[in-house]
Coordinates of C-alpha atoms in Angstrom, one line a residue:
Chain A
M181 CA 36.5 -11.3 -86.9
R182 CA 40.0 -9.2 -87.6
L183 CA 42.7 -11.6 -88.4
V184 CA 45.7 -10.1 -87.4
I185 CA 48.7 -10.7 -89.4
L186 CA 52.4 -9.8 -88.9
D187 CA 55.5 -10.7 -90.3
D188 CA 57.2 -12.4 -86.9
Y189 CA 56.7 -13.2 -83.5
E190 CA 57.9 -10.1 -82.4
L191 CA 55.7 -7.8 -84.6
A192 CA 52.8 -10.0 -83.5
S193 CA 53.8 -9.5 -80.0
E194 CA 54.2 -5.5 -80.3
W195 CA 51.3 -5.3 -82.3
A196 CA 49.2 -7.0 -79.5
A197 CA 50.3 -4.8 -76.9
K198 CA 49.7 -1.6 -78.5
Y199 CA 45.9 -2.6 -79.5
I200 CA 46.0 -3.3 -75.2
R201 CA 47.4 -0.1 -74.4
N202 CA 45.4 1.7 -76.8
R203 CA 42.4 0.0 -75.3
I204 CA 43.2 0.9 -71.9
V205 CA 44.2 4.7 -72.5
E206 CA 41.4 5.1 -74.4
F207 CA 39.3 3.5 -71.5
K208 CA 40.8 6.5 -69.0
P209 CA 40.5 3.9 -66.2
S210 CA 40.1 5.5 -63.1
A211 CA 39.6 4.3 -59.1
D212 CA 35.1 4.6 -59.8
R213 CA 36.0 2.7 -63.3
Y214 CA 38.9 0.2 -63.6
F215 CA 39.6 -1.9 -66.9
T216 CA 39.1 -5.3 -66.7
L217 CA 41.6 -7.6 -68.7
G218 CA 41.7 -11.2 -69.1
L219 CA 44.8 -12.4 -69.2
P220 CA 46.9 -15.9 -70.4
T221 CA 50.0 -17.5 -69.9
G222 CA 52.7 -19.8 -71.9
S223 CA 55.0 -19.1 -74.2
T224 CA 53.5 -17.2 -77.2
P225 CA 52.4 -14.1 -74.6
Y226 CA 55.5 -13.9 -73.5
G227 CA 56.5 -11.0 -76.3
C228 CA 53.2 -9.7 -75.5
Y229 CA 54.0 -9.0 -71.7
Q230 CA 57.6 -7.5 -72.4
K231 CA 56.3 -4.9 -75.0
L232 CA 53.7 -4.2 -71.6
I233 CA 56.5 -3.6 -69.5
E234 CA 58.3 -1.4 -71.8
F235 CA 55.2 1.0 -72.2
H236 CA 54.9 0.7 -68.5
R237 CA 58.8 2.0 -68.4
S238 CA 58.4 4.6 -70.9
G239 CA 55.4 6.3 -69.0
D240 CA 52.7 5.7 -71.6
L241 CA 50.7 2.8 -69.3
S242 CA 49.9 2.4 -66.1
F243 CA 48.1 -0.6 -64.5
K244 CA 46.8 1.3 -61.0
Y245 CA 43.5 1.2 -62.6
V246 CA 43.3 -2.1 -64.6
K247 CA 42.2 -5.2 -62.9
T248 CA 43.6 -8.6 -63.9
F249 CA 41.9 -12.0 -64.4
N250 CA 44.4 -15.2 -65.3
M251 CA 42.6 -17.9 -67.5
D252 CA 44.0 -20.9 -65.3
E253 CA 46.1 -22.7 -62.8
Y254 CA 47.2 -26.1 -62.7
V255 CA 45.6 -27.7 -59.8
G256 CA 48.1 -29.5 -56.5
L257 CA 51.4 -27.2 -57.9
P258 CA 52.6 -25.3 -54.6
R259 CA 52.5 -21.4 -55.4
V260 CA 56.3 -21.3 -55.3
H261 CA 56.8 -23.9 -57.7
P262 CA 58.4 -22.1 -60.8
E263 CA 56.5 -23.4 -63.0
S264 CA 53.0 -22.2 -62.0
Y265 CA 51.2 -19.8 -63.1
H266 CA 51.1 -17.4 -59.8
S267 CA 55.1 -17.4 -60.9
Y268 CA 55.1 -17.1 -64.4
M269 CA 52.5 -13.9 -64.0
W270 CA 54.9 -12.4 -61.1
N271 CA 58.2 -12.9 -62.9
N272 CA 57.1 -12.0 -66.5
F273 CA 54.5 -9.2 -65.7
F274 CA 53.5 -8.1 -62.5
K275 CA 56.8 -7.4 -60.7
H276 CA 57.6 -5.1 -63.4
I277 CA 54.4 -3.2 -63.3
D278 CA 52.2 -0.7 -61.0
I279 CA 49.2 -3.1 -60.5
D280 CA 47.7 -3.1 -57.2
P281 CA 47.9 -6.5 -55.8
A282 CA 44.5 -7.1 -54.7
N283 CA 43.5 -6.1 -58.4
A284 CA 45.5 -9.0 -59.9
H285 CA 43.5 -12.4 -59.9
I286 CA 44.5 -15.7 -60.2
L287 CA 42.4 -19.0 -59.2
D288 CA 44.1 -20.9 -56.7
G289 CA 44.9 -24.4 -57.4
N290 CA 45.8 -25.3 -54.0
A291 CA 42.3 -24.1 -52.6
E292 CA 40.6 -26.3 -49.9
N293 CA 37.3 -26.7 -52.2
L294 CA 38.4 -26.3 -55.8
E295 CA 34.5 -26.2 -57.0
A296 CA 33.7 -23.4 -54.8
E297 CA 37.2 -21.2 -55.5
C298 CA 35.8 -21.5 -59.2
N299 CA 32.1 -20.4 -58.4
A300 CA 33.9 -17.5 -56.4
Y301 CA 36.0 -16.6 -59.3
E302 CA 33.0 -16.3 -61.5
Q303 CA 31.4 -14.3 -58.9
K304 CA 34.5 -11.7 -58.7
I305 CA 34.4 -11.2 -62.2
A306 CA 31.1 -10.3 -62.3
A307 CA 31.4 -8.4 -59.2
A308 CA 34.6 -6.3 -61.1
G309 CA 32.0 -5.9 -64.0
G310 CA 32.7 -8.3 -66.8
I311 CA 36.0 -8.7 -68.4
E312 CA 36.6 -5.9 -71.3
L313 CA 39.2 -7.5 -72.9
F314 CA 40.2 -10.8 -72.8
V315 CA 43.3 -12.0 -74.0
G316 CA 44.1 -15.5 -74.8
G317 CA 46.2 -18.5 -76.8
I318 CA 45.5 -21.6 -78.4
G319 CA 46.8 -24.7 -77.6
P320 CA 48.1 -27.0 -80.4
D321 CA 44.9 -29.3 -79.7
G322 CA 43.1 -25.9 -80.4
H323 CA 42.1 -25.5 -76.9
I324 CA 41.4 -22.0 -75.7
A325 CA 42.7 -21.9 -71.4
F326 CA 42.7 -25.1 -70.3
N327 CA 39.1 -26.0 -72.0
E328 CA 40.3 -29.3 -73.8
P329 CA 39.0 -31.2 -76.7
G330 CA 34.9 -31.8 -76.0
S331 CA 34.7 -28.9 -73.7
S332 CA 31.0 -27.5 -73.5
L333 CA 31.1 -24.4 -75.7
V334 CA 28.9 -22.5 -73.1
S335 CA 31.0 -24.1 -69.9
R336 CA 31.9 -21.8 -67.2
T337 CA 34.9 -22.1 -64.7
R338 CA 35.9 -25.4 -63.5
V339 CA 37.9 -28.0 -62.8
K340 CA 39.4 -29.9 -66.1
T341 CA 41.4 -32.7 -66.7
L342 CA 44.4 -31.9 -68.9
A343 CA 44.4 -34.3 -72.2
K344 CA 47.2 -36.1 -73.3
D345 CA 48.4 -33.4 -76.2
T346 CA 48.2 -30.6 -73.4
I347 CA 50.6 -32.9 -70.7
V348 CA 52.8 -34.0 -73.5
A349 CA 53.3 -30.2 -74.6
N350 CA 54.1 -28.9 -71.3
A351 CA 56.5 -31.2 -70.6
R352 CA 59.4 -29.2 -71.8
F353 CA 58.5 -27.1 -68.9
F354 CA 59.2 -29.9 -65.9
G355 CA 61.9 -31.2 -67.3
N356 CA 60.8 -33.4 -70.3
D357 CA 59.7 -35.8 -67.4
L358 CA 55.8 -36.3 -68.3
S359 CA 55.1 -37.7 -64.3
K360 CA 55.9 -34.3 -62.6
V361 CA 53.5 -32.3 -65.2
P362 CA 50.1 -31.6 -63.2
T363 CA 47.2 -33.6 -64.1
M364 CA 44.4 -31.5 -63.4
A365 CA 44.0 -27.7 -63.8
L366 CA 41.4 -24.9 -63.2
T367 CA 40.2 -22.8 -65.9
V368 CA 37.7 -20.3 -66.7
G369 CA 35.0 -21.7 -69.2
V370 CA 34.6 -20.8 -72.9
G371 CA 31.3 -19.4 -71.8
T372 CA 33.0 -16.8 -69.5
V373 CA 35.3 -15.8 -72.1
M374 CA 32.8 -15.4 -74.4
D375 CA 31.0 -13.3 -72.0
A376 CA 34.0 -10.5 -72.6
K377 CA 33.2 -7.4 -74.3
E378 CA 35.9 -8.1 -76.9
V379 CA 38.3 -11.1 -77.0
M380 CA 41.9 -11.4 -78.6
I381 CA 43.7 -14.8 -79.4
L382 CA 47.6 -14.7 -79.8
I383 CA 48.9 -17.7 -82.1
T384 CA 52.1 -17.7 -83.0
G385 CA 54.3 -20.8 -84.6
A386 CA 53.9 -23.2 -87.4
H387 CA 53.1 -26.0 -84.7
K388 CA 49.8 -23.7 -84.1
A389 CA 49.1 -23.1 -87.9
F390 CA 46.3 -26.4 -87.7
A391 CA 44.7 -25.4 -84.7
L392 CA 44.1 -22.2 -86.5
Y393 CA 42.4 -23.2 -89.5
K394 CA 40.1 -25.4 -88.0
A395 CA 39.6 -22.5 -85.5
I396 CA 38.2 -20.0 -87.9
E397 CA 38.3 -21.8 -91.6
E398 CA 36.1 -25.0 -90.5
G399 CA 33.0 -24.9 -88.5
V400 CA 32.0 -24.5 -84.7
N401 CA 33.1 -27.3 -82.8
H402 CA 33.8 -28.1 -79.3
M403 CA 36.6 -30.6 -80.4
W404 CA 38.5 -27.0 -80.8
T405 CA 37.2 -24.9 -78.9
V406 CA 38.6 -21.8 -79.7
S407 CA 36.4 -22.1 -82.8
A408 CA 33.6 -20.4 -80.4
F409 CA 34.8 -17.1 -81.0
Q410 CA 33.4 -17.2 -84.5
Q411 CA 30.0 -16.5 -82.6
H412 CA 31.2 -13.1 -80.7
P413 CA 30.4 -10.1 -81.9
H414 CA 34.4 -8.7 -81.2
T415 CA 37.0 -11.5 -81.6
I416 CA 40.5 -10.4 -83.1
F417 CA 43.5 -13.1 -83.7
V418 CA 46.7 -11.7 -83.7
C419 CA 49.2 -14.1 -85.4
D420 CA 52.7 -14.5 -87.2
E421 CA 53.2 -15.5 -90.9
D422 CA 53.8 -19.0 -90.1
A423 CA 50.7 -19.7 -87.6
T424 CA 48.9 -19.4 -91.5
L425 CA 50.4 -22.2 -92.9
E426 CA 47.6 -23.9 -93.1
L427 CA 44.8 -21.2 -94.1
R428 CA 43.7 -20.7 -97.9
V429 CA 45.7 -18.5 -99.5
K430 CA 42.2 -16.7 -99.8
T431 CA 41.6 -15.9 -96.4
V432 CA 45.2 -14.6 -95.7
K433 CA 45.1 -12.4 -98.7
Y434 CA 41.9 -11.1 -97.5
F435 CA 43.3 -9.8 -94.3
K436 CA 46.5 -9.2 -95.3
G437 CA 44.9 -7.0 -97.4
L438 CA 42.9 -5.1 -94.4
M439 CA 46.2 -4.5 -92.6
H440 CA 46.0 -0.3 -93.4
V441 CA 42.8 -0.5 -91.2
H442 CA 44.4 -2.5 -88.4
N443 CA 47.2 -0.9 -88.1
R444 CA 45.2 2.1 -87.3
L445 CA 44.0 0.4 -84.2
V446 CA 47.5 0.2 -82.7
D447 CA 48.4 3.7 -83.7
P448 CA 49.6 6.0 -80.9
K449 CA 47.2 8.5 -82.1
M450 CA 44.0 7.0 -81.6
S451 CA 44.5 6.9 -77.8
L452 CA 44.1 10.8 -77.8
D453 CA 41.3 11.4 -79.8
D454 CA 39.0 8.1 -80.9
S455 CA 36.4 10.8 -83.2
Y456 CA 39.2 11.2 -85.5
W457 CA 38.3 7.8 -87.6
Chain B
M106 CA 52.5 2.5 -53.5
P107 CA 52.2 1.4 -50.1
S108 CA 51.8 -1.8 -48.3
N109 CA 48.3 -2.8 -47.0
K110 CA 50.0 -3.1 -43.6
S111 CA 48.0 -6.3 -42.9
V112 CA 51.0 -8.2 -41.4
S113 CA 53.5 -5.3 -40.1
D114 CA 53.0 -1.4 -39.6
A115 CA 57.0 -1.1 -41.2
P116 CA 57.8 0.6 -44.1
I117 CA 58.7 -1.4 -47.2
I118 CA 61.7 -0.6 -49.2
Q119 CA 62.5 -1.8 -52.7
F120 CA 66.2 -1.5 -53.9
T121 CA 65.8 -0.6 -57.8
D122 CA 67.5 -1.0 -61.0
C123 CA 70.4 -3.6 -59.0
R124 CA 72.1 -6.3 -59.5
I125 CA 71.8 -8.7 -56.7
L126 CA 74.1 -12.1 -56.0
R127 CA 71.8 -14.9 -56.0
E128 CA 72.2 -18.6 -57.0
H129 CA 75.8 -17.7 -57.3
K130 CA 75.2 -15.4 -60.3
L131 CA 75.0 -11.5 -60.5
Q132 CA 70.9 -11.1 -61.5
R133 CA 69.3 -8.1 -62.6
E134 CA 66.6 -8.1 -60.1
D135 CA 65.0 -5.6 -57.1
L136 CA 65.9 -6.2 -53.5
W137 CA 63.0 -5.8 -50.8
V138 CA 63.6 -5.1 -47.0
R139 CA 61.4 -4.8 -44.2
D140 CA 62.1 -4.5 -40.6
G141 CA 65.7 -5.1 -41.2
K142 CA 65.2 -8.5 -43.3
I143 CA 64.6 -9.2 -46.6
L144 CA 61.4 -10.5 -48.2
D145 CA 60.4 -12.2 -50.8
P146 CA 58.3 -10.1 -52.9
E147 CA 56.3 -12.3 -54.8
K148 CA 54.9 -13.4 -52.0
L149 CA 54.7 -10.0 -50.1
F150 CA 52.2 -9.5 -53.5
F151 CA 50.3 -12.9 -53.5
D152 CA 50.0 -13.0 -49.8
E153 CA 49.8 -9.6 -48.3
Q154 CA 49.1 -7.7 -51.7
G155 CA 51.5 -5.3 -50.4
Y156 CA 54.2 -3.4 -52.5
A157 CA 57.3 -1.1 -51.6
D158 CA 56.7 2.3 -49.3
C159 CA 59.8 3.7 -51.2
R160 CA 62.0 2.9 -53.8
L161 CA 65.9 3.6 -54.1
D162 CA 67.4 3.7 -57.0
C163 CA 70.8 2.0 -57.0
G164 CA 71.8 3.3 -60.5
G165 CA 72.9 0.1 -61.7
A166 CA 74.6 -1.0 -58.5
I167 CA 75.5 -4.6 -57.5
V168 CA 73.9 -5.3 -54.3
A169 CA 76.4 -7.4 -51.9
P170 CA 75.6 -8.6 -48.3
G171 CA 77.5 -6.8 -46.1
F172 CA 80.5 -8.2 -45.2
I173 CA 82.0 -10.1 -42.5
D174 CA 85.6 -10.2 -41.3
V175 CA 85.7 -12.9 -38.8
Q176 CA 89.7 -11.7 -38.5
I177 CA 90.7 -8.3 -37.4
N178 CA 93.2 -7.4 -35.3
G179 CA 92.6 -3.5 -34.8
G180 CA 93.1 -0.7 -37.7
Y181 CA 93.5 3.2 -37.3
G182 CA 95.8 2.7 -34.7
V183 CA 93.5 0.6 -32.2
D184 CA 94.6 -2.9 -31.0
F185 CA 92.7 -4.7 -29.5
S186 CA 95.5 -6.9 -28.2
Q187 CA 96.5 -4.1 -26.3
P188 CA 95.0 -3.6 -22.8
C189 CA 93.9 -0.1 -21.7
E190 CA 91.3 1.8 -20.2
D191 CA 88.7 2.3 -22.5
V192 CA 88.4 -1.1 -24.6
S193 CA 85.1 -0.1 -26.2
A194 CA 85.6 2.8 -27.4
G195 CA 88.7 1.5 -29.6
V196 CA 86.3 -1.3 -31.0
S197 CA 83.9 1.6 -31.6
L198 CA 86.6 3.1 -33.6
V199 CA 87.2 0.3 -36.1
A200 CA 83.2 -0.6 -36.2
K201 CA 82.6 2.9 -37.9
K202 CA 85.6 3.1 -39.9
I203 CA 85.1 -0.4 -41.2
L204 CA 81.6 0.6 -42.9
E205 CA 83.3 2.3 -45.3
H206 CA 85.0 -1.1 -46.4
G207 CA 81.4 -2.5 -46.7
V208 CA 82.2 -4.6 -43.7
T209 CA 78.7 -5.0 -41.6
S210 CA 79.5 -7.3 -38.7
F211 CA 83.2 -8.6 -37.1
C212 CA 84.9 -10.4 -35.0
P213 CA 87.8 -8.1 -33.1
T214 CA 90.8 -10.6 -32.9
L215 CA 93.1 -10.9 -29.9
V216 CA 96.7 -12.6 -30.4
T217 CA 98.1 -14.7 -27.8
S218 CA 98.5 -12.8 -25.0
P219 CA 99.0 -13.4 -21.0
P220 CA 95.9 -13.8 -19.2
A221 CA 95.1 -10.4 -17.7
V222 CA 94.8 -9.2 -20.7
Y223 CA 91.7 -11.6 -21.9
H224 CA 90.7 -10.8 -17.9
Q225 CA 90.4 -7.0 -19.2
V226 CA 89.4 -6.8 -22.6
L227 CA 86.6 -9.4 -22.7
P228 CA 84.0 -8.3 -20.9
Q229 CA 84.8 -5.0 -21.9
I230 CA 82.6 -5.6 -25.3
N231 CA 79.2 -7.1 -25.4
V232 CA 78.5 -8.8 -28.8
H233 CA 75.8 -6.4 -30.1
N234 CA 74.3 -5.8 -33.9
G235 CA 75.5 -3.4 -36.0
G236 CA 74.0 0.2 -36.8
P237 CA 74.8 4.2 -37.9
D238 CA 77.5 3.9 -35.3
G239 CA 79.4 1.0 -36.8
A240 CA 79.4 -2.2 -37.5
G241 CA 78.2 -5.3 -35.5
V242 CA 80.4 -7.3 -33.0
L243 CA 79.7 -10.8 -33.6
G244 CA 82.1 -11.4 -30.6
F245 CA 85.8 -11.7 -29.6
H246 CA 88.3 -13.8 -32.4
L247 CA 90.5 -15.4 -30.1
E248 CA 93.4 -16.3 -31.9
G249 CA 96.1 -18.3 -29.4
P250 CA 97.6 -18.7 -26.9
F251 CA 97.1 -22.5 -27.2
I252 CA 98.8 -22.7 -30.4
S253 CA 102.1 -24.3 -32.1
S254 CA 105.6 -22.6 -30.8
E255 CA 106.8 -23.5 -34.4
K256 CA 104.0 -21.9 -35.9
R257 CA 103.6 -19.3 -33.7
G258 CA 104.6 -16.3 -36.8
A259 CA 104.1 -13.0 -34.6
H260 CA 102.7 -14.5 -31.6
P261 CA 105.0 -13.8 -28.7
E262 CA 106.3 -17.1 -27.2
R263 CA 106.6 -16.4 -23.8
F264 CA 102.9 -16.3 -23.8
L265 CA 102.1 -19.6 -25.5
R266 CA 100.4 -22.0 -23.8
T267 CA 99.7 -26.2 -23.5
F268 CA 96.7 -27.5 -21.8
R269 CA 97.3 -29.2 -18.9
S270 CA 95.3 -32.6 -17.7
G271 CA 91.8 -30.8 -17.8
G272 CA 91.9 -28.7 -20.9
S273 CA 88.6 -26.8 -20.2
D274 CA 90.2 -25.6 -16.5
D275 CA 93.1 -24.0 -18.5
L276 CA 90.8 -22.3 -20.9
M277 CA 88.5 -21.0 -18.0
E278 CA 91.7 -19.7 -16.3
T279 CA 93.6 -17.7 -19.4
Y280 CA 90.0 -16.6 -21.0
G281 CA 88.2 -16.0 -17.8
S282 CA 85.1 -16.0 -19.9
L283 CA 83.6 -17.4 -23.0
D284 CA 80.4 -15.4 -22.6
N285 CA 81.7 -12.7 -25.6
V286 CA 83.7 -15.5 -27.5
A287 CA 82.1 -16.3 -31.1
M288 CA 85.8 -18.0 -32.3
V289 CA 89.0 -19.4 -30.8
T290 CA 92.0 -20.7 -33.1
L291 CA 94.0 -23.8 -31.6
A292 CA 96.7 -25.7 -32.1
P293 CA 94.8 -29.2 -32.1
E294 CA 98.1 -31.5 -32.1
L295 CA 98.6 -30.0 -28.1
P296 CA 97.8 -33.0 -26.2
H297 CA 94.2 -32.8 -24.4
S298 CA 93.1 -30.8 -27.2
Q299 CA 89.8 -33.0 -28.0
S300 CA 87.8 -32.4 -25.2
V301 CA 88.6 -28.8 -25.0
V302 CA 87.3 -28.8 -28.6
S303 CA 84.4 -30.7 -27.9
T304 CA 83.7 -27.9 -24.8
L305 CA 83.9 -25.1 -26.8
R306 CA 81.6 -26.7 -29.6
Q307 CA 79.1 -26.8 -26.8
K308 CA 78.7 -23.6 -25.8
G309 CA 78.5 -22.5 -29.5
V310 CA 82.0 -21.2 -29.9
T311 CA 83.4 -22.2 -33.4
V312 CA 86.1 -24.4 -32.9
S313 CA 89.3 -23.4 -35.8
L314 CA 92.6 -24.9 -36.4
G315 CA 95.9 -22.8 -36.8
H316 CA 99.3 -21.7 -36.0
S317 CA 99.6 -25.6 -35.9
V318 CA 102.2 -28.4 -37.0
A319 CA 99.2 -30.9 -37.4
N320 CA 99.0 -33.4 -39.8
L321 CA 96.0 -34.5 -41.5
S322 CA 94.9 -36.7 -39.3
Q323 CA 95.3 -34.8 -35.9
A324 CA 93.1 -32.4 -38.3
E325 CA 90.4 -34.8 -39.2
D326 CA 90.2 -35.6 -35.2
A327 CA 89.7 -32.0 -34.2
V328 CA 87.0 -31.6 -36.9
R329 CA 85.3 -34.7 -35.8
H330 CA 85.6 -33.3 -32.2
G331 CA 83.7 -30.3 -33.7
A332 CA 86.1 -27.7 -35.1
S333 CA 84.9 -26.1 -38.4
F334 CA 87.2 -23.5 -39.5
I335 CA 91.1 -23.2 -40.4
T336 CA 92.5 -19.6 -40.1
H337 CA 94.4 -18.6 -42.8
L338 CA 95.0 -21.2 -44.8
F339 CA 98.8 -21.9 -46.1
N340 CA 99.7 -19.8 -43.3
A341 CA 101.3 -20.8 -40.1
M342 CA 100.7 -24.3 -40.7
L343 CA 102.7 -27.1 -42.5
P344 CA 102.7 -27.0 -45.8
F345 CA 101.1 -29.4 -48.2
H346 CA 102.3 -32.5 -49.0
H347 CA 101.5 -35.1 -51.1
R348 CA 101.6 -37.8 -48.7
D349 CA 101.1 -35.7 -45.9
P350 CA 98.6 -32.4 -46.7
G351 CA 98.0 -31.6 -43.2
I352 CA 95.5 -29.2 -42.2
V353 CA 95.4 -27.8 -45.9
G354 CA 93.9 -31.8 -46.6
L355 CA 91.1 -30.9 -44.6
L356 CA 89.6 -29.4 -47.9
T357 CA 89.3 -31.9 -49.8
S358 CA 89.2 -35.0 -46.7
D359 CA 86.6 -37.9 -46.8
Q360 CA 86.5 -37.7 -43.3
I361 CA 84.5 -34.6 -42.1
P362 CA 81.1 -36.0 -41.2
A363 CA 78.4 -36.1 -43.2
G364 CA 76.5 -32.2 -43.2
R365 CA 79.1 -30.4 -42.0
T366 CA 81.2 -27.9 -44.2
V367 CA 84.9 -27.2 -42.6
F368 CA 85.7 -23.6 -43.8
Y369 CA 89.2 -21.8 -44.4
G370 CA 89.8 -18.1 -44.0
M371 CA 92.2 -17.0 -46.5
I372 CA 93.8 -13.0 -46.8
A373 CA 93.5 -12.2 -49.8
D374 CA 95.8 -9.3 -49.6
G375 CA 98.2 -10.5 -52.5
I376 CA 100.9 -10.8 -50.1
H377 CA 100.0 -13.6 -47.7
T378 CA 99.0 -16.2 -50.5
N379 CA 100.3 -16.1 -54.2
P380 CA 97.1 -15.6 -56.3
A381 CA 97.7 -19.4 -57.9
A382 CA 97.8 -20.9 -54.2
L383 CA 94.8 -19.0 -53.8
R384 CA 93.0 -20.6 -56.8
I385 CA 93.8 -24.0 -55.9
A386 CA 92.1 -23.9 -52.3
H387 CA 89.2 -22.0 -54.2
R388 CA 88.9 -24.9 -56.9
A389 CA 89.1 -27.6 -54.6
H390 CA 86.6 -26.0 -52.1
P391 CA 84.9 -23.3 -53.4
S392 CA 82.0 -23.3 -50.6
G393 CA 84.1 -22.9 -47.9
L394 CA 86.3 -20.4 -48.8
V395 CA 85.8 -16.9 -46.2
L396 CA 88.0 -14.2 -46.8
V397 CA 89.1 -12.5 -44.1
T398 CA 91.8 -9.1 -43.7
D399 CA 93.9 -10.2 -40.3
A400 CA 94.2 -6.7 -40.4
I401 CA 96.4 -5.2 -38.0
T402 CA 96.5 -1.5 -36.0
A403 CA 98.2 -0.3 -39.0
M404 CA 95.2 -0.7 -41.4
G405 CA 94.4 3.0 -42.4
L406 CA 97.6 4.4 -41.5
P407 CA 100.5 5.6 -42.9
P408 CA 103.9 3.5 -43.2
G409 CA 106.0 3.3 -39.9
R410 CA 106.2 1.4 -36.6
H411 CA 103.1 0.0 -34.5
T412 CA 102.3 -2.2 -31.7
L413 CA 100.5 -5.6 -32.5
G414 CA 99.6 -7.6 -29.0
Q415 CA 102.7 -7.6 -27.1
Q416 CA 105.2 -7.3 -30.1
V417 CA 106.0 -4.2 -32.2
V418 CA 105.8 -4.5 -36.4
Q419 CA 107.0 -2.5 -39.4
I420 CA 104.8 -1.1 -42.2
Q421 CA 106.5 -1.1 -45.3
G422 CA 104.3 -0.5 -48.4
L423 CA 101.6 -3.3 -48.2
H424 CA 103.8 -5.1 -46.0
A425 CA 103.5 -5.4 -42.1
Y426 CA 106.9 -7.7 -40.9
V427 CA 108.2 -8.0 -37.1
A428 CA 110.1 -5.1 -36.9
G429 CA 114.0 -6.1 -37.3
T430 CA 112.7 -9.6 -39.3
K431 CA 110.6 -10.8 -42.2
T432 CA 108.2 -12.6 -40.9
L433 CA 104.6 -11.2 -41.7
S434 CA 102.6 -10.1 -39.1
G435 CA 99.2 -9.4 -40.1
S436 CA 97.9 -7.3 -43.2
I437 CA 96.7 -4.1 -43.5
A438 CA 95.2 -4.5 -47.0
T439 CA 90.8 -3.3 -46.0
M440 CA 87.9 -5.9 -46.5
D441 CA 87.5 -4.5 -49.6
M442 CA 90.4 -4.4 -51.1
C443 CA 90.6 -8.4 -50.4
V444 CA 87.4 -9.0 -52.1
R445 CA 88.6 -6.9 -55.2
H446 CA 91.7 -9.1 -55.2
F447 CA 90.2 -11.9 -54.8
K448 CA 88.0 -11.0 -57.9
Q449 CA 85.4 -13.2 -58.1
A450 CA 83.8 -14.1 -56.2
A451 CA 69.0 -6.1 -44.3
D452 CA 73.0 -5.7 -43.9
L453 CA 74.1 -5.1 -48.0
V454 CA 76.9 -3.2 -49.7
L455 CA 76.8 -1.5 -52.9
L456 CA 79.4 -1.8 -55.3
D457 CA 80.5 -0.3 -58.8
D458 CA 81.7 -2.9 -61.4
G459 CA 85.3 -2.4 -60.0
L460 CA 84.4 -3.7 -56.7
R461 CA 84.2 -0.3 -54.9
V462 CA 81.9 0.5 -51.9
R463 CA 79.6 3.3 -52.9
T464 CA 77.1 3.0 -49.9
T465 CA 76.7 0.6 -47.0
Y466 CA 73.6 -0.3 -45.1
I467 CA 72.7 -2.2 -41.8
S468 CA 69.4 -3.6 -41.6
G469 CA 68.0 -1.1 -44.5
E470 CA 69.4 1.5 -43.0
E471 CA 72.0 3.6 -45.0
V472 CA 75.3 3.6 -42.5
W473 CA 77.7 5.1 -45.2
R474 CA 78.0 6.2 -48.3
A475 CA 80.8 7.3 -50.9
E476 CA 81.9 10.8 -51.7
L477 CA 81.8 11.2 -55.0

């Protein structure tokens, strides 16, 4: 894996956004060959989305030939509810960029047949040629998307019941009223994300530090589902100082020492001529 | 990027780089319009998978809903209450000119006049939508003749009327037809007014209380029978008194039937009402406030003598008086002046930070633009 450590949330968001920008630009997407991007929601990726919008506004990045697949969506929450992931993606990303609405895919938590919806989603991803880059976050309980502790590490898109930890963590978006938080969600599986060519996990804040430790310094364990990515050939963890608080000094020093290499990945020059490196 | 036309072939216009009034705040949001209707862009994105056919850069301007003036007696030399051969020409002229003030719909107002005038004028103007030729006409506002003699203001005394037995008979005898009428101002203390209020309400005409010496219970009774508006609050009514608030008391009355709101017009020209009184009314009942111009013929014209209905008025600066007296006779402020003075507070108006009108749109089509 690459562990990219930035000083704070803003710098981590910027690094991640630049990386996504570079990957899309290098890929040179076109009408015949779309760039497929997996996307998360929540407070962690918010800064990254803001930066991507900035790049788009300044003319450095177009989403015209990008297809997106979000990781998850609540079950039973009306799409127009301000806390639905559809609302999040519209307000924080889609309405500010030039993506074709037909290429923005989000699971429908109000579908008649949830299982069919999940299977169809897997097929859509396959039809799009698989995901080039799947961006995700990590829950305080080490989950990726809504793959709660105990989820199979080879799972596919399906309905999941949320763990107590997750419901408590989300209560702040529902007026701190636990009874208003949805209890079920549709989510891509660990296996679904593992199928992507590349995975980038954003982790910021001290409250995620223990989960990061469990994910990268302990073994692969279905109780900390992000740990599955230890077995993916191309994983990048992007984090801020606070998220590294539970890691060994040795780990942090090693990866900080590699920052000069990591920073080349987000260098604008990289996008023009990748044979340079 | 064009819409996929799955719902409608009409082009989608996106107003960008603008601030819109939403949830009582100015927010930086784009505004989407199709076919003269404002769209929910999120619904457009997820349901129709559509996006804009053309984008209009607003350059940071405020996009406001088009102003609606429910009390305007004329302007630019036109007097709606003065009967003439071609009433519609006069209404059209005013309709076109007020686009410059951001007004996209209005109620041509007739002051107290003899029945002959109503019979001649009312049938000539139909309710119609606005467009490039001028603001839309919502219907006439008939201010009088069923008003109080004591509070008639600039209305001519000889044409005032009362309701005899039936009430509704007097209405039809006076006005002729209510087809093109949107609003009627009357004094509720007049005997037999209750059945008139109910009748008007049933016919879909808004009943407004004004030019009256009614006390609060008479006013509340009228509201119970269907009245829902107050004509130029504070003017031409009993002053607020702490033991009998009069019509002004409707703003905080607890006798208003559930689910109904009493709206009140205010002339915010700085002359008809002291700004402190304006603020008191607003703070007491903010959601009921409606700005009106009560503009007269002379609006848009230079100072001098002009006619208003059957009276002659004198213009001095921004004041308009009944000639030879100090009685105020309508205002010559324009709607955007009133909005600025009030300072807060498909049909759209682009305003700059000084709340000066830059461009006016009706149904998404530009109908007027300020010369820069």
